[in-house]
Amino acid sequence: MKISRRGFGASVAAAISTPTLAAAAPRRSSKRLIKPPRLRPGDLVGLIAPGGVVDDRLIQKSVKNIEALGLRVKVGAYLGAAFGNYAGSVQQRLADLHAMFADPEVKMIWPIRGGSGCISLLSQLDYALIRRNPKILLGYSDITALHLAIYNKVGLVTFHGPVASSTLESYPREHMMAVLTDPRASYTIPMAPENVVKAHTMPHFGIRTVTAGVATGPLLGGNLSIVAALAGTPYAADFRDSLLFLEEVDEAPYRLDRWMTQLDLSTGFANAAGVIVGVCEDCAPQEGRRSLSLDQTFDQHLQPLTIPAVTGYSIGHIRHQFTVPIGVHARLDTAAQTVTLLEAAVS
């Protein structure tokens, strides 16, 4: 079944590469970006939980993380609320998010964690409010839903990177602060040396080049399950001509295959400028179960491509991750194993 589905996808990709059909389907135009003001020492950070429920331990750790960076904290009014596994009702979570965007003193909004539930906020987000008050939004995992929706509706650069409760060691802290505080015209991010060491005993941390080359385009993507869930909605990632980055955690290979297939059928990996797969923790097959390996799962989607494609880059549910600015033009160099931002991510 998978072979025939891949075969169908390949035939469609071949068909749309013909001159006649390509002319009928114009490529994705460049989006005009809104860049948030840079983060400065002493700035006020809004601490919220737009997805999964949080406890006092996570709140206290997040406050310490923010203060250790020389920043101040404003806690959301409903932080600590619970509605099942969510951090309060949809209206409570929206209220905290909107309040942080509306407060002129808040310069950065930092979710404590991802979890689940952010997708429920998208249809009720006040995008006009966000457009009037551009500021840094940082986080990963379920926060992907907010990143993609805000990018689509506003054009605001947001940041796929550590959540407020992350353990900020030197690599993630260095690259996070460089991207958020220093508007450089060019900034090259190498992969984390700590992850290279881990690859000796944990192969999924290893960097693999599936297809070599150099590619440029806006960075777009995030958590694989969320990117796939948004396909076909007004908030979907239109990753044509983009550097598509994907990561996942604690999912079986067959689910990764399903989501990759969904994205390939909806937009087509061949239409991206390049594909970057991060470190997918706890996604190996369960012992004793028949399954493709993690590498085989990705390779069946990436090997047919002629665009640069890599796996094992320092993105994902891992301690040593770099911060990815959504929508910012960048260059992937598979030989150097680097991602270079080709413009500043903040103003």
PDB file of N, CA, C and O in Angstrom, residues 28 30-39 101 107-109 127 130-139 143-144 146-161 176 178-184 217-221 245 323-330 341-347:
ATOM      1  N   ARG A  28       5.112  29.946  -4.691  1.00  0.00           N
ATOM      2  CA  ARG A  28       4.757  30.737  -3.516  1.00  0.00           C
ATOM      3  C   ARG A  28       5.491  32.061  -3.549  1.00  0.00           C
ATOM      4  O   ARG A  28       6.710  32.116  -3.704  1.00  0.00           O
ATOM      5  N   SER A  30       7.002  35.620  -2.008  1.00  0.00           N
ATOM      6  CA  SER A  30       7.677  35.940  -0.757  1.00  0.00           C
ATOM      7  C   SER A  30       6.750  36.760   0.146  1.00  0.00           C
ATOM      8  O   SER A  30       6.168  37.748  -0.280  1.00  0.00           O
ATOM      9  N   LYS A  31       6.608  36.329   1.384  1.00  0.00           N
ATOM     10  CA  LYS A  31       5.742  37.022   2.332  1.00  0.00           C
ATOM     11  C   LYS A  31       6.484  38.214   2.950  1.00  0.00           C
ATOM     12  O   LYS A  31       7.662  38.120   3.279  1.00  0.00           O
ATOM     13  N   ARG A  32       5.779  39.312   3.093  1.00  0.00           N
ATOM     14  CA  ARG A  32       6.376  40.476   3.751  1.00  0.00           C
ATOM     15  C   ARG A  32       6.382  40.225   5.259  1.00  0.00           C
ATOM     16  O   ARG A  32       5.340  40.028   5.872  1.00  0.00           O
ATOM     17  N   LEU A  33       7.560  40.239   5.844  1.00  0.00           N
ATOM     18  CA  LEU A  33       7.708  39.888   7.246  1.00  0.00           C
ATOM     19  C   LEU A  33       7.566  41.108   8.150  1.00  0.00           C
ATOM     20  O   LEU A  33       7.960  42.220   7.795  1.00  0.00           O
ATOM     21  N   ILE A  34       7.004  40.867   9.321  1.00  0.00           N
ATOM     22  CA  ILE A  34       7.043  41.819  10.422  1.00  0.00           C
ATOM     23  C   ILE A  34       8.007  41.251  11.460  1.00  0.00           C
ATOM     24  O   ILE A  34       7.809  40.130  11.940  1.00  0.00           O
ATOM     25  N   LYS A  35       9.041  42.008  11.786  1.00  0.00           N
ATOM     26  CA  LYS A  35      10.037  41.523  12.738  1.00  0.00           C
ATOM     27  C   LYS A  35       9.828  42.194  14.093  1.00  0.00           C
ATOM     28  O   LYS A  35       9.722  43.424  14.165  1.00  0.00           O
ATOM     29  N   PRO A  36       9.775  41.407  15.152  1.00  0.00           N
ATOM     30  CA  PRO A  36       9.554  42.004  16.476  1.00  0.00           C
ATOM     31  C   PRO A  36      10.792  42.755  16.947  1.00  0.00           C
ATOM     32  O   PRO A  36      11.909  42.463  16.519  1.00  0.00           O
ATOM     33  N   PRO A  37      10.609  43.735  17.823  1.00  0.00           N
ATOM     34  CA  PRO A  37      11.772  44.420  18.393  1.00  0.00           C
ATOM     35  C   PRO A  37      12.681  43.449  19.136  1.00  0.00           C
ATOM     36  O   PRO A  37      12.217  42.482  19.753  1.00  0.00           O
ATOM     37  N   ARG A  38      13.965  43.707  19.076  1.00  0.00           N
ATOM     38  CA  ARG A  38      14.953  42.852  19.732  1.00  0.00           C
ATOM     39  C   ARG A  38      14.745  42.842  21.240  1.00  0.00           C
ATOM     40  O   ARG A  38      14.210  43.784  21.831  1.00  0.00           O
ATOM     41  N   LEU A  39      15.173  41.774  21.858  1.00  0.00           N
ATOM     42  CA  LEU A  39      15.125  41.646  23.308  1.00  0.00           C
ATOM     43  C   LEU A  39      16.334  42.349  23.918  1.00  0.00           C
ATOM     44  O   LEU A  39      17.465  42.187  23.445  1.00  0.00           O
ATOM     45  N   PHE A 101       0.111  40.285  24.515  1.00  0.00           N
ATOM     46  CA  PHE A 101       0.324  41.069  23.294  1.00  0.00           C
ATOM     47  C   PHE A 101      -0.135  42.515  23.481  1.00  0.00           C
ATOM     48  O   PHE A 101       0.459  43.444  22.921  1.00  0.00           O
ATOM     49  N   LYS A 107       7.797  42.543  26.262  1.00  0.00           N
ATOM     50  CA  LYS A 107       8.580  42.523  25.027  1.00  0.00           C
ATOM     51  C   LYS A 107       8.726  41.119  24.436  1.00  0.00           C
ATOM     52  O   LYS A 107       9.090  40.982  23.270  1.00  0.00           O
ATOM     53  N   MET A 108       8.441  40.123  25.249  1.00  0.00           N
ATOM     54  CA  MET A 108       8.567  38.744  24.784  1.00  0.00           C
ATOM     55  C   MET A 108       7.519  37.897  25.489  1.00  0.00           C
ATOM     56  O   MET A 108       7.253  38.083  26.673  1.00  0.00           O
ATOM     57  N   ILE A 109       6.912  36.971  24.742  1.00  0.00           N
ATOM     58  CA  ILE A 109       5.935  36.045  25.304  1.00  0.00           C
ATOM     59  C   ILE A 109       6.542  34.654  25.251  1.00  0.00           C
ATOM     60  O   ILE A 109       6.941  34.172  24.191  1.00  0.00           O
ATOM     61  N   TYR A 127      -5.816  38.455  15.522  1.00  0.00           N
ATOM     62  CA  TYR A 127      -4.639  38.674  14.686  1.00  0.00           C
ATOM     63  C   TYR A 127      -4.376  40.162  14.460  1.00  0.00           C
ATOM     64  O   TYR A 127      -3.216  40.564  14.285  1.00  0.00           O
ATOM     65  N   ILE A 130      -2.324  41.279  17.365  1.00  0.00           N
ATOM     66  CA  ILE A 130      -0.940  40.812  17.226  1.00  0.00           C
ATOM     67  C   ILE A 130      -0.198  41.659  16.207  1.00  0.00           C
ATOM     68  O   ILE A 130       0.967  42.029  16.417  1.00  0.00           O
ATOM     69  N   ARG A 131      -0.864  42.009  15.114  1.00  0.00           N
ATOM     70  CA  ARG A 131      -0.223  42.820  14.078  1.00  0.00           C
ATOM     71  C   ARG A 131       0.129  44.208  14.624  1.00  0.00           C
ATOM     72  O   ARG A 131       1.170  44.767  14.272  1.00  0.00           O
ATOM     73  N   ARG A 132      -0.733  44.760  15.471  1.00  0.00           N
ATOM     74  CA  ARG A 132      -0.465  46.095  16.037  1.00  0.00           C
ATOM     75  C   ARG A 132       0.624  46.077  17.092  1.00  0.00           C
ATOM     76  O   ARG A 132       1.223  47.118  17.392  1.00  0.00           O
ATOM     77  N   ASN A 133       0.877  44.901  17.670  1.00  0.00           N
ATOM     78  CA  ASN A 133       1.822  44.813  18.795  1.00  0.00           C
ATOM     79  C   ASN A 133       2.819  43.671  18.570  1.00  0.00           C
ATOM     80  O   ASN A 133       2.855  42.704  19.337  1.00  0.00           O
ATOM     81  N   PRO A 134       3.642  43.767  17.538  1.00  0.00           N
ATOM     82  CA  PRO A 134       4.577  42.676  17.263  1.00  0.00           C
ATOM     83  C   PRO A 134       5.588  42.517  18.387  1.00  0.00           C
ATOM     84  O   PRO A 134       6.172  43.495  18.854  1.00  0.00           O
ATOM     85  N   LYS A 135       5.752  41.293  18.834  1.00  0.00           N
ATOM     86  CA  LYS A 135       6.748  41.001  19.860  1.00  0.00           C
ATOM     87  C   LYS A 135       7.177  39.562  19.738  1.00  0.00           C
ATOM     88  O   LYS A 135       6.560  38.766  19.007  1.00  0.00           O
ATOM     89  N   ILE A 136       8.222  39.197  20.438  1.00  0.00           N
ATOM     90  CA  ILE A 136       8.798  37.860  20.355  1.00  0.00           C
ATOM     91  C   ILE A 136       7.857  36.843  20.989  1.00  0.00           C
ATOM     92  O   ILE A 136       7.371  37.031  22.100  1.00  0.00           O
ATOM     93  N   LEU A 137       7.611  35.739  20.265  1.00  0.00           N
ATOM     94  CA  LEU A 137       6.926  34.565  20.795  1.00  0.00           C
ATOM     95  C   LEU A 137       7.853  33.392  20.584  1.00  0.00           C
ATOM     96  O   LEU A 137       8.257  33.106  19.446  1.00  0.00           O
ATOM     97  N   LEU A 138       8.215  32.706  21.664  1.00  0.00           N
ATOM     98  CA  LEU A 138       9.221  31.649  21.611  1.00  0.00           C
ATOM     99  C   LEU A 138       8.679  30.363  22.205  1.00  0.00           C
ATOM    100  O   LEU A 138       8.054  30.377  23.270  1.00  0.00           O
ATOM    101  N   GLY A 139       8.934  29.242  21.530  1.00  0.00           N
ATOM    102  CA  GLY A 139       8.544  27.942  22.060  1.00  0.00           C
ATOM    103  C   GLY A 139       8.561  26.895  20.963  1.00  0.00           C
ATOM    104  O   GLY A 139       8.743  27.200  19.782  1.00  0.00           O
ATOM    105  N   ILE A 143       3.467  24.592  20.458  1.00  0.00           N
ATOM    106  CA  ILE A 143       3.492  26.020  20.133  1.00  0.00           C
ATOM    107  C   ILE A 143       3.606  26.215  18.611  1.00  0.00           C
ATOM    108  O   ILE A 143       3.334  27.294  18.087  1.00  0.00           O
ATOM    109  N   THR A 144       3.991  25.159  17.894  1.00  0.00           N
ATOM    110  CA  THR A 144       4.025  25.192  16.431  1.00  0.00           C
ATOM    111  C   THR A 144       2.719  25.719  15.850  1.00  0.00           C
ATOM    112  O   THR A 144       2.719  26.461  14.860  1.00  0.00           O
ATOM    113  N   LEU A 146       0.665  27.955  17.024  1.00  0.00           N
ATOM    114  CA  LEU A 146       0.655  29.415  17.109  1.00  0.00           C
ATOM    115  C   LEU A 146       1.624  30.030  16.099  1.00  0.00           C
ATOM    116  O   LEU A 146       1.296  31.031  15.443  1.00  0.00           O
ATOM    117  N   HIS A 147       2.804  29.437  15.979  1.00  0.00           N
ATOM    118  CA  HIS A 147       3.786  29.957  15.026  1.00  0.00           C
ATOM    119  C   HIS A 147       3.216  30.007  13.609  1.00  0.00           C
ATOM    120  O   HIS A 147       3.309  31.035  12.928  1.00  0.00           O
ATOM    121  N   LEU A 148       2.653  28.887  13.166  1.00  0.00           N
ATOM    122  CA  LEU A 148       2.190  28.815  11.779  1.00  0.00           C
ATOM    123  C   LEU A 148       0.977  29.699  11.540  1.00  0.00           C
ATOM    124  O   LEU A 148       0.863  30.345  10.494  1.00  0.00           O
ATOM    125  N   ALA A 149       0.065  29.755  12.507  1.00  0.00           N
ATOM    126  CA  ALA A 149      -1.123  30.589  12.346  1.00  0.00           C
ATOM    127  C   ALA A 149      -0.740  32.066  12.291  1.00  0.00           C
ATOM    128  O   ALA A 149      -1.230  32.820  11.429  1.00  0.00           O
ATOM    129  N   ILE A 150       0.131  32.497  13.195  1.00  0.00           N
ATOM    130  CA  ILE A 150       0.534  33.906  13.235  1.00  0.00           C
ATOM    131  C   ILE A 150       1.335  34.276  11.994  1.00  0.00           C
ATOM    132  O   ILE A 150       1.175  35.368  11.426  1.00  0.00           O
ATOM    133  N   TYR A 151       2.177  33.365  11.527  1.00  0.00           N
ATOM    134  CA  TYR A 151       2.928  33.619  10.294  1.00  0.00           C
ATOM    135  C   TYR A 151       1.977  33.783   9.109  1.00  0.00           C
ATOM    136  O   TYR A 151       2.127  34.705   8.293  1.00  0.00           O
ATOM    137  N   ASN A 152       0.978  32.912   9.017  1.00  0.00           N
ATOM    138  CA  ASN A 152       0.025  32.973   7.910  1.00  0.00           C
ATOM    139  C   ASN A 152      -0.831  34.225   7.944  1.00  0.00           C
ATOM    140  O   ASN A 152      -1.064  34.868   6.912  1.00  0.00           O
ATOM    141  N   LYS A 153      -1.342  34.573   9.115  1.00  0.00           N
ATOM    142  CA  LYS A 153      -2.320  35.653   9.226  1.00  0.00           C
ATOM    143  C   LYS A 153      -1.701  37.024   9.433  1.00  0.00           C
ATOM    144  O   LYS A 153      -2.324  38.038   9.114  1.00  0.00           O
ATOM    145  N   VAL A 154      -0.488  37.067   9.968  1.00  0.00           N
ATOM    146  CA  VAL A 154       0.130  38.350  10.323  1.00  0.00           C
ATOM    147  C   VAL A 154       1.441  38.585   9.574  1.00  0.00           C
ATOM    148  O   VAL A 154       1.772  39.709   9.233  1.00  0.00           O
ATOM    149  N   GLY A 155       2.209  37.522   9.340  1.00  0.00           N
ATOM    150  CA  GLY A 155       3.539  37.677   8.782  1.00  0.00           C
ATOM    151  C   GLY A 155       4.589  37.995   9.825  1.00  0.00           C
ATOM    152  O   GLY A 155       5.717  38.378   9.498  1.00  0.00           O
ATOM    153  N   LEU A 156       4.229  37.821  11.098  1.00  0.00           N
ATOM    154  CA  LEU A 156       5.170  38.090  12.187  1.00  0.00           C
ATOM    155  C   LEU A 156       6.170  36.956  12.320  1.00  0.00           C
ATOM    156  O   LEU A 156       5.787  35.777  12.325  1.00  0.00           O
ATOM    157  N   VAL A 157       7.444  37.304  12.441  1.00  0.00           N
ATOM    158  CA  VAL A 157       8.476  36.322  12.735  1.00  0.00           C
ATOM    159  C   VAL A 157       8.332  35.880  14.184  1.00  0.00           C
ATOM    160  O   VAL A 157       8.407  36.699  15.104  1.00  0.00           O
ATOM    161  N   THR A 158       8.078  34.590  14.398  1.00  0.00           N
ATOM    162  CA  THR A 158       8.093  34.013  15.739  1.00  0.00           C
ATOM    163  C   THR A 158       9.203  32.968  15.785  1.00  0.00           C
ATOM    164  O   THR A 158       9.863  32.711  14.779  1.00  0.00           O
ATOM    165  N   PHE A 159       9.408  32.341  16.930  1.00  0.00           N
ATOM    166  CA  PHE A 159      10.645  31.586  17.122  1.00  0.00           C
ATOM    167  C   PHE A 159      10.378  30.195  17.680  1.00  0.00           C
ATOM    168  O   PHE A 159       9.809  30.042  18.774  1.00  0.00           O
ATOM    169  N   HIS A 160      10.783  29.186  16.913  1.00  0.00           N
ATOM    170  CA  HIS A 160      10.719  27.796  17.344  1.00  0.00           C
ATOM    171  C   HIS A 160      12.002  27.507  18.118  1.00  0.00           C
ATOM    172  O   HIS A 160      13.095  27.421  17.545  1.00  0.00           O
ATOM    173  N   GLY A 161      11.863  27.397  19.432  1.00  0.00           N
ATOM    174  CA  GLY A 161      13.036  27.200  20.263  1.00  0.00           C
ATOM    175  C   GLY A 161      12.623  26.800  21.658  1.00  0.00           C
ATOM    176  O   GLY A 161      11.485  26.380  21.882  1.00  0.00           O
ATOM    177  N   MET A 176      19.933  30.999  21.154  1.00  0.00           N
ATOM    178  CA  MET A 176      18.660  31.669  21.406  1.00  0.00           C
ATOM    179  C   MET A 176      18.874  33.170  21.596  1.00  0.00           C
ATOM    180  O   MET A 176      18.199  33.999  20.962  1.00  0.00           O
ATOM    181  N   ALA A 178      21.453  35.001  20.763  1.00  0.00           N
ATOM    182  CA  ALA A 178      22.014  35.641  19.568  1.00  0.00           C
ATOM    183  C   ALA A 178      20.912  36.012  18.588  1.00  0.00           C
ATOM    184  O   ALA A 178      20.893  37.113  18.022  1.00  0.00           O
ATOM    185  N   VAL A 179      19.976  35.097  18.386  1.00  0.00           N
ATOM    186  CA  VAL A 179      18.892  35.337  17.429  1.00  0.00           C
ATOM    187  C   VAL A 179      17.911  36.387  17.944  1.00  0.00           C
ATOM    188  O   VAL A 179      17.405  37.209  17.174  1.00  0.00           O
ATOM    189  N   LEU A 180      17.642  36.394  19.254  1.00  0.00           N
ATOM    190  CA  LEU A 180      16.632  37.286  19.823  1.00  0.00           C
ATOM    191  C   LEU A 180      17.148  38.678  20.143  1.00  0.00           C
ATOM    192  O   LEU A 180      16.355  39.627  20.201  1.00  0.00           O
ATOM    193  N   THR A 181      18.440  38.821  20.373  1.00  0.00           N
ATOM    194  CA  THR A 181      18.959  40.100  20.865  1.00  0.00           C
ATOM    195  C   THR A 181      19.844  40.847  19.882  1.00  0.00           C
ATOM    196  O   THR A 181      20.037  42.057  20.037  1.00  0.00           O
ATOM    197  N   ASP A 182      20.375  40.156  18.884  1.00  0.00           N
ATOM    198  CA  ASP A 182      21.397  40.759  18.026  1.00  0.00           C
ATOM    199  C   ASP A 182      20.954  40.666  16.563  1.00  0.00           C
ATOM    200  O   ASP A 182      21.112  39.626  15.927  1.00  0.00           O
ATOM    201  N   PRO A 183      20.400  41.735  16.000  1.00  0.00           N
ATOM    202  CA  PRO A 183      19.904  41.694  14.615  1.00  0.00           C
ATOM    203  C   PRO A 183      21.030  41.743  13.581  1.00  0.00           C
ATOM    204  O   PRO A 183      21.267  42.746  12.914  1.00  0.00           O
ATOM    205  N   ARG A 184      21.719  40.628  13.421  1.00  0.00           N
ATOM    206  CA  ARG A 184      22.807  40.544  12.452  1.00  0.00           C
ATOM    207  C   ARG A 184      22.252  40.264  11.054  1.00  0.00           C
ATOM    208  O   ARG A 184      21.249  39.581  10.882  1.00  0.00           O
ATOM    209  N   GLY A 217      15.962  29.579   1.424  1.00  0.00           N
ATOM    210  CA  GLY A 217      14.530  29.833   1.458  1.00  0.00           C
ATOM    211  C   GLY A 217      14.120  30.218   2.856  1.00  0.00           C
ATOM    212  O   GLY A 217      14.913  30.124   3.805  1.00  0.00           O
ATOM    213  N   PRO A 218      12.877  30.667   3.034  1.00  0.00           N
ATOM    214  CA  PRO A 218      12.391  30.971   4.380  1.00  0.00           C
ATOM    215  C   PRO A 218      12.235  29.703   5.204  1.00  0.00           C
ATOM    216  O   PRO A 218      11.814  28.665   4.697  1.00  0.00           O
ATOM    217  N   LEU A 219      12.562  29.787   6.483  1.00  0.00           N
ATOM    218  CA  LEU A 219      12.421  28.655   7.392  1.00  0.00           C
ATOM    219  C   LEU A 219      10.957  28.505   7.794  1.00  0.00           C
ATOM    220  O   LEU A 219      10.319  29.469   8.220  1.00  0.00           O
ATOM    221  N   LEU A 220      10.436  27.285   7.670  1.00  0.00           N
ATOM    222  CA  LEU A 220       9.031  27.060   7.976  1.00  0.00           C
ATOM    223  C   LEU A 220       8.849  25.625   8.430  1.00  0.00           C
ATOM    224  O   LEU A 220       9.418  24.699   7.847  1.00  0.00           O
ATOM    225  N   GLY A 221       8.066  25.430   9.497  1.00  0.00           N
ATOM    226  CA  GLY A 221       7.804  24.076   9.960  1.00  0.00           C
ATOM    227  C   GLY A 221       7.600  24.024  11.454  1.00  0.00           C
ATOM    228  O   GLY A 221       7.015  24.923  12.054  1.00  0.00           O
ATOM    229  N   PHE A 245      11.438  22.479   8.121  1.00  0.00           N
ATOM    230  CA  PHE A 245      12.054  21.748   9.225  1.00  0.00           C
ATOM    231  C   PHE A 245      10.969  21.050  10.033  1.00  0.00           C
ATOM    232  O   PHE A 245       9.878  21.588  10.242  1.00  0.00           O
ATOM    233  N   THR A 323      17.498  27.867  18.081  1.00  0.00           N
ATOM    234  CA  THR A 323      16.264  28.608  17.874  1.00  0.00           C
ATOM    235  C   THR A 323      16.092  28.931  16.398  1.00  0.00           C
ATOM    236  O   THR A 323      17.000  29.469  15.758  1.00  0.00           O
ATOM    237  N   VAL A 324      14.912  28.603  15.868  1.00  0.00           N
ATOM    238  CA  VAL A 324      14.624  28.771  14.441  1.00  0.00           C
ATOM    239  C   VAL A 324      13.612  29.899  14.261  1.00  0.00           C
ATOM    240  O   VAL A 324      12.463  29.774  14.696  1.00  0.00           O
ATOM    241  N   PRO A 325      13.974  31.002  13.611  1.00  0.00           N
ATOM    242  CA  PRO A 325      13.012  32.078  13.358  1.00  0.00           C
ATOM    243  C   PRO A 325      12.129  31.747  12.153  1.00  0.00           C
ATOM    244  O   PRO A 325      12.623  31.578  11.039  1.00  0.00           O
ATOM    245  N   ILE A 326      10.832  31.658  12.390  1.00  0.00           N
ATOM    246  CA  ILE A 326       9.885  31.293  11.347  1.00  0.00           C
ATOM    247  C   ILE A 326       9.795  32.418  10.307  1.00  0.00           C
ATOM    248  O   ILE A 326       9.581  33.578  10.645  1.00  0.00           O
ATOM    249  N   GLY A 327       9.970  32.062   9.043  1.00  0.00           N
ATOM    250  CA  GLY A 327       9.825  33.010   7.948  1.00  0.00           C
ATOM    251  C   GLY A 327      11.094  33.708   7.519  1.00  0.00           C
ATOM    252  O   GLY A 327      11.124  34.346   6.461  1.00  0.00           O
ATOM    253  N   VAL A 328      12.145  33.610   8.322  1.00  0.00           N
ATOM    254  CA  VAL A 328      13.407  34.270   7.992  1.00  0.00           C
ATOM    255  C   VAL A 328      14.153  33.470   6.927  1.00  0.00           C
ATOM    256  O   VAL A 328      14.230  32.244   6.994  1.00  0.00           O
ATOM    257  N   HIS A 329      14.694  34.148   5.940  1.00  0.00           N
ATOM    258  CA  HIS A 329      15.438  33.477   4.886  1.00  0.00           C
ATOM    259  C   HIS A 329      16.756  32.937   5.449  1.00  0.00           C
ATOM    260  O   HIS A 329      17.441  33.612   6.220  1.00  0.00           O
ATOM    261  N   ALA A 330      17.083  31.729   5.018  1.00  0.00           N
ATOM    262  CA  ALA A 330      18.265  31.049   5.545  1.00  0.00           C
ATOM    263  C   ALA A 330      18.869  30.167   4.463  1.00  0.00           C
ATOM    264  O   ALA A 330      18.267  29.945   3.403  1.00  0.00           O
ATOM    265  N   LEU A 341      21.350  32.052   8.905  1.00  0.00           N
ATOM    266  CA  LEU A 341      20.297  33.047   8.722  1.00  0.00           C
ATOM    267  C   LEU A 341      20.832  34.144   7.823  1.00  0.00           C
ATOM    268  O   LEU A 341      21.919  34.675   8.059  1.00  0.00           O
ATOM    269  N   LEU A 342      20.085  34.497   6.785  1.00  0.00           N
ATOM    270  CA  LEU A 342      20.538  35.468   5.787  1.00  0.00           C
ATOM    271  C   LEU A 342      19.952  36.854   6.014  1.00  0.00           C
ATOM    272  O   LEU A 342      20.123  37.736   5.164  1.00  0.00           O
ATOM    273  N   GLU A 343      19.288  37.029   7.115  1.00  0.00           N
ATOM    274  CA  GLU A 343      18.748  38.346   7.504  1.00  0.00           C
ATOM    275  C   GLU A 343      18.513  38.315   9.008  1.00  0.00           C
ATOM    276  O   GLU A 343      18.449  37.248   9.620  1.00  0.00           O
ATOM    277  N   ALA A 344      18.379  39.491   9.579  1.00  0.00           N
ATOM    278  CA  ALA A 344      18.092  39.566  11.009  1.00  0.00           C
ATOM    279  C   ALA A 344      16.680  39.067  11.261  1.00  0.00           C
ATOM    280  O   ALA A 344      15.780  39.225  10.447  1.00  0.00           O
ATOM    281  N   ALA A 345      16.490  38.461  12.438  1.00  0.00           N
ATOM    282  CA  ALA A 345      15.171  37.950  12.816  1.00  0.00           C
ATOM    283  C   ALA A 345      14.402  38.957  13.663  1.00  0.00           C
ATOM    284  O   ALA A 345      13.185  38.813  13.834  1.00  0.00           O
ATOM    285  N   VAL A 346      15.086  39.945  14.208  1.00  0.00           N
ATOM    286  CA  VAL A 346      14.457  40.975  15.045  1.00  0.00           C
ATOM    287  C   VAL A 346      14.867  42.339  14.524  1.00  0.00           C
ATOM    288  O   VAL A 346      15.842  42.473  13.785  1.00  0.00           O
ATOM    289  N   SER A 347      14.117  43.357  14.916  1.00  0.00           N
ATOM    290  CA  SER A 347      14.423  44.718  14.451  1.00  0.00           C
ATOM    291  C   SER A 347      15.156  45.512  15.533  1.00  0.00           C
ATOM    292  O   SER A 347      15.256  45.089  16.662  1.00  0.00           O
TER     293      SER A 347
END
